[in-house]
XYZ file of N, CA and C in Angstrom:
378
model
N 18.476 8.974 24.011
C 17.519 7.878 23.944
C 17.040 7.498 25.343
N 15.806 7.032 25.392
C 15.174 6.601 26.637
C 14.625 5.193 26.439
N 14.821 4.352 27.428
C 14.255 3.011 27.388
C 13.261 2.863 28.533
N 12.105 2.345 28.212
C 11.046 2.150 29.201
C 10.573 0.706 29.146
N 10.492 0.076 30.311
C 10.063 -1.323 30.376
C 8.940 -1.441 31.393
N 7.753 -1.815 30.909
C 6.602 -2.004 31.787
C 6.536 -3.449 32.271
N 5.941 -3.626 33.434
C 5.678 -4.963 33.963
C 4.496 -4.878 34.920
N 3.954 -6.051 35.256
C 2.906 -6.103 36.261
C 1.512 -6.344 35.739
N 1.358 -6.419 34.438
C 0.036 -6.684 33.892
C -0.403 -8.110 34.166
N -1.668 -8.396 33.843
C -2.176 -9.743 34.040
C -3.675 -9.796 33.967
N -4.216 -10.923 34.403
C -5.656 -11.155 34.409
C -6.159 -11.035 35.843
N -7.212 -10.263 36.028
C -7.771 -10.053 37.359
C -9.289 -9.955 37.259
N -9.973 -10.349 38.318
C -11.432 -10.232 38.321
C -11.840 -8.796 38.626
N -13.028 -8.449 38.195
C -13.566 -7.126 38.485
C -13.558 -6.882 39.996
N -13.149 -5.679 40.365
C -13.022 -5.341 41.773
C -11.641 -5.588 42.336
N -10.806 -6.282 41.575
C -9.461 -6.599 42.025
C -8.475 -5.472 41.787
N -7.213 -5.765 42.076
C -6.152 -4.761 41.978
C -4.941 -5.314 41.236
N -4.215 -4.408 40.621
C -2.927 -4.716 40.003
C -2.024 -3.509 40.195
N -0.711 -3.759 40.215
C 0.245 -2.655 40.232
C 1.183 -2.814 39.048
N 1.200 -1.795 38.212
C 2.114 -1.760 37.071
C 3.373 -0.990 37.448
N 4.482 -1.412 36.849
C 5.755 -0.720 37.046
C 6.313 -0.317 35.696
N 7.043 0.785 35.684
C 7.709 1.250 34.468
C 9.120 1.672 34.858
N 10.093 0.873 34.441
C 11.494 1.172 34.736
C 12.075 1.980 33.589
N 12.622 3.138 33.914
C 13.167 4.034 32.903
C 14.689 4.044 32.961
N 15.314 4.117 31.802
C 16.776 4.234 31.726
C 17.131 5.114 30.538
N 18.386 5.533 30.495
C 18.814 6.406 29.414
C 18.701 7.866 29.815
N 18.491 8.725 28.851
C 18.509 10.159 29.076
C 17.155 10.673 29.579
N 16.816 10.259 30.795
C 15.524 10.660 31.364
C 15.606 11.956 32.145
N 16.814 12.439 32.445
C 16.963 13.567 33.353
C 16.328 14.841 32.820
N 16.232 14.971 31.493
C 15.673 16.186 30.906
C 14.188 16.056 30.591
N 13.625 14.918 30.948
C 12.195 14.698 30.694
C 11.475 14.651 32.035
N 10.854 15.739 32.457
C 10.369 15.868 33.827
C 9.053 15.157 34.129
N 8.375 14.649 33.106
C 7.053 14.075 33.342
C 6.955 12.686 32.727
N 6.378 11.766 33.486
C 6.077 10.417 32.990
C 4.570 10.217 32.990
N 4.099 9.462 32.012
C 2.667 9.208 31.943
C 2.352 7.744 31.701
N 1.123 7.385 32.045
C 0.571 6.076 31.709
C -0.597 6.293 30.747
N -0.646 5.468 29.729
C -1.715 5.489 28.747
C -2.218 4.064 28.571
N -3.351 3.923 27.920
C -3.854 2.594 27.620
C -4.555 2.594 26.283
N -4.606 1.397 25.693
C -5.274 1.259 24.397
C -6.012 -0.066 24.367
N -7.319 0.024 24.219
C -8.159 -1.163 24.096
C -8.321 -1.502 22.618
N -8.646 -2.748 22.300
C -8.798 -3.142 20.892
C -9.816 -2.277 20.171
N -9.420 -1.768 19.024
C -10.317 -0.958 18.214
C -10.505 0.460 18.697
N -9.783 0.845 19.731
C -9.930 2.199 20.266
C -8.605 2.952 20.183
N -8.703 4.270 20.302
C -7.496 5.078 20.292
C -6.796 5.002 21.648
N -5.504 5.285 21.623
C -4.751 5.328 22.872
C -5.265 6.500 23.717
N -5.473 6.237 25.012
C -6.005 7.279 25.867
C -5.147 7.468 27.116
N -5.191 8.669 27.622
C -4.436 9.047 28.801
C -5.044 8.419 30.046
N -4.151 8.012 30.978
C -4.599 7.459 32.252
C -4.144 8.345 33.407
N -2.831 8.577 33.501
C -2.296 9.352 34.621
C -0.899 9.839 34.269
N -0.458 10.904 34.954
C 0.887 11.436 34.749
C 1.435 11.949 36.068
N 2.761 12.035 36.132
C 3.425 12.487 37.359
C 4.698 13.231 37.006
N 5.005 14.255 37.811
C 6.280 14.951 37.673
C 7.320 14.254 38.544
N 8.475 13.997 37.969
C 9.537 13.318 38.720
C 9.928 14.108 39.965
N 10.036 15.420 39.831
C 10.608 16.214 40.917
C 9.633 16.396 42.071
N 8.505 17.035 41.816
C 7.583 17.392 42.890
C 6.577 16.293 43.191
N 6.443 15.335 42.286
C 5.436 14.295 42.488
C 4.032 14.740 42.171
N 3.887 15.873 41.517
C 2.571 16.356 41.107
C 1.922 15.326 40.189
N 0.632 15.067 40.421
C -0.060 14.046 39.635
C -1.257 14.621 38.899
N -1.700 13.870 37.903
C -2.836 14.291 37.067
C -3.475 13.009 36.559
N -4.822 12.945 36.621
C -5.538 11.723 36.267
C -6.656 11.972 35.275
N -6.924 10.961 34.494
C -8.131 10.971 33.677
C -9.327 10.787 34.606
N -10.456 11.402 34.245
C -11.649 11.301 35.092
C -12.078 9.849 35.286
N -11.855 9.035 34.283
C -12.334 7.653 34.334
C -11.614 6.801 35.385
N -10.445 7.246 35.852
C -9.692 6.445 36.818
C -9.502 7.166 38.146
N -9.941 8.401 38.231
C -9.753 9.177 39.449
C -10.415 8.479 40.628
N -9.668 8.371 41.719
C -10.191 7.717 42.916
C -9.955 6.218 42.939
N -9.568 5.648 41.805
C -9.311 4.197 41.736
C -7.841 3.887 41.465
N -7.203 4.715 40.650
C -5.803 4.504 40.278
C -4.930 5.538 40.981
N -3.695 5.127 41.297
C -2.732 6.039 41.894
C -1.388 5.889 41.191
N -0.863 7.003 40.702
C 0.454 7.003 40.086
C 1.463 7.492 41.124
N 2.635 6.865 41.134
C 3.690 7.262 42.066
C 5.036 7.008 41.412
N 6.099 7.522 42.060
C 7.413 7.303 41.472
C 8.432 7.069 42.579
N 9.489 6.355 42.188
C 10.628 6.132 43.064
C 11.831 6.680 42.302
N 12.250 7.888 42.675
C 13.324 8.547 41.928
C 14.624 7.765 41.991
N 14.887 7.137 43.130
C 16.137 6.388 43.287
C 16.197 5.206 42.326
N 15.043 4.620 42.048
C 14.984 3.475 41.139
C 14.612 3.866 39.721
N 14.357 5.148 39.519
C 13.932 5.617 38.187
C 12.732 4.816 37.688
N 11.792 4.617 38.573
C 10.629 3.775 38.266
C 9.348 4.503 38.633
N 8.361 4.354 37.772
C 7.033 4.904 38.001
C 6.054 3.741 38.145
N 5.102 3.904 39.042
C 4.131 2.845 39.313
C 2.713 3.324 39.016
N 1.850 2.373 38.739
C 0.426 2.668 38.614
C -0.324 1.618 39.432
N -0.810 2.024 40.579
C -1.618 1.145 41.421
C -3.065 1.253 40.959
N -3.633 0.130 40.567
C -4.985 0.115 40.024
C -5.876 -0.700 40.946
N -6.849 -0.043 41.545
C -7.796 -0.696 42.451
C -9.203 -0.633 41.863
N -10.078 -1.445 42.402
C -11.479 -1.468 41.961
C -11.569 -1.568 40.445
N -10.823 -2.479 39.894
C -10.756 -2.599 38.432
C -12.091 -3.029 37.853
N -12.365 -2.508 36.656
C -13.601 -2.790 35.941
C -13.261 -3.445 34.596
N -14.190 -4.179 34.014
C -13.927 -4.769 32.697
C -13.512 -3.726 31.652
N -14.038 -2.517 31.763
C -13.686 -1.472 30.795
C -12.270 -0.945 30.976
N -11.574 -1.379 32.017
C -10.171 -1.033 32.175
C -9.261 -1.959 31.363
N -9.834 -2.989 30.767
C -9.062 -3.926 29.966
C -8.414 -3.211 28.783
N -7.103 -3.343 28.676
C -6.348 -2.656 27.623
C -4.869 -3.035 27.744
N -4.109 -2.630 26.740
C -2.654 -2.647 26.868
C -2.255 -1.312 27.483
N -1.475 -1.373 28.541
C -1.048 -0.174 29.254
C 0.398 0.150 28.895
N 0.623 1.427 28.576
C 1.934 1.900 28.174
C 2.395 3.019 29.106
N 3.683 3.052 29.394
C 4.243 4.240 30.029
C 5.015 5.016 28.958
N 5.161 6.299 29.211
C 5.789 7.168 28.225
C 6.410 8.374 28.914
N 7.424 8.950 28.254
C 8.044 10.171 28.762
C 7.551 11.365 27.953
N 7.329 12.474 28.668
C 6.925 13.687 27.967
C 8.155 14.312 27.330
N 7.910 15.237 26.426
C 8.991 15.850 25.668
C 10.031 16.495 26.568
N 11.228 16.665 26.009
C 12.338 17.257 26.734
C 11.956 18.638 27.272
N 12.214 18.841 28.578
C 12.026 20.126 29.259
C 10.592 20.658 29.160
N 9.637 19.770 28.943
C 8.221 20.167 28.912
C 7.653 19.943 30.306
N 7.466 21.025 31.073
C 7.069 20.933 32.470
C 5.564 21.010 32.675
N 4.802 21.139 31.598
C 3.351 21.242 31.733
C 2.755 19.841 31.739
N 2.179 19.463 32.851
C 1.627 18.122 32.972
C 0.325 18.053 32.180
N 0.214 17.048 31.334
C -0.971 16.933 30.496
C -1.160 15.484 30.057
N -2.266 15.242 29.399
C -2.561 13.904 28.899
C -2.620 13.826 27.388
N -1.955 14.721 26.719
C -1.987 14.751 25.242
C -0.972 13.759 24.702
N -1.468 12.768 23.989
C -0.623 11.666 23.520
C 0.576 12.162 22.713
N 0.331 13.113 21.824
C 1.392 13.574 20.920
C 2.510 14.320 21.635
N 2.316 14.677 22.883
C 3.352 15.383 23.640
C 4.298 14.428 24.357
N 4.093 13.130 24.182
C 4.953 12.116 24.785
C 5.749 11.454 23.665
N 7.046 11.325 23.861
C 7.860 10.907 22.720
C 8.499 9.534 22.832
N 8.763 9.027 24.028
C 9.302 7.671 24.150
C 8.275 6.803 24.869
N 8.110 5.580 24.343
C 7.067 4.682 24.838
C 7.653 3.316 25.161
N 7.074 2.673 26.161
C 7.426 1.291 26.438
C 6.692 0.353 25.491
N 6.921 -0.944 25.678
C 6.334 -1.936 24.779
C 4.900 -2.293 25.178
N 4.498 -1.910 26.351
C 3.128 -2.160 26.806
C 3.001 -3.435 27.618
N 2.010 -3.455 28.487
C 1.704 -4.646 29.279
C 0.186 -4.826 29.294
N -0.262 -6.049 29.072
C -1.692 -6.328 28.954
C -2.343 -6.421 30.323
N -3.450 -5.727 30.467
C -4.296 -5.833 31.658
C -5.669 -6.299 31.203
N -6.125 -7.409 31.752
C -7.431 -7.948 31.409
C -8.249 -8.098 32.678
N -9.429 -7.489 32.684
C -10.321 -7.540 33.839
C -11.563 -8.323 33.441
N -11.782 -9.430 34.110
C -12.938 -10.274 33.795
C -14.123 -9.889 34.671
N -15.298 -10.067 34.109
C -16.522 -9.680 34.854
C -17.066 -10.835 35.677
């Protein structure tokens, strides 16, 4: 089992910044990739960014490239999402998730992630 706890969401004006954190515990050692996803009201959950624990390799959705940065602190078993230049369309509940056991291919396919946090709300006002 894996436990994921997100924090850092909130209300921010357009152009502002937020940093989300995802603290992981449990059997994370066999899950080499962590991802961030988001879901806006009435929309499907979509990929935001992913990172490999070991090498720090990253992968981003086109919609956030150049504005968001995913990083990790292996010692703290925590993944971060630094969000800059936020736009109203970034408003959503943000979730972190672990990719399947021993799946080393970094991707943004929702169904390939098996453990999810409870989510944290990010609201960007115009």
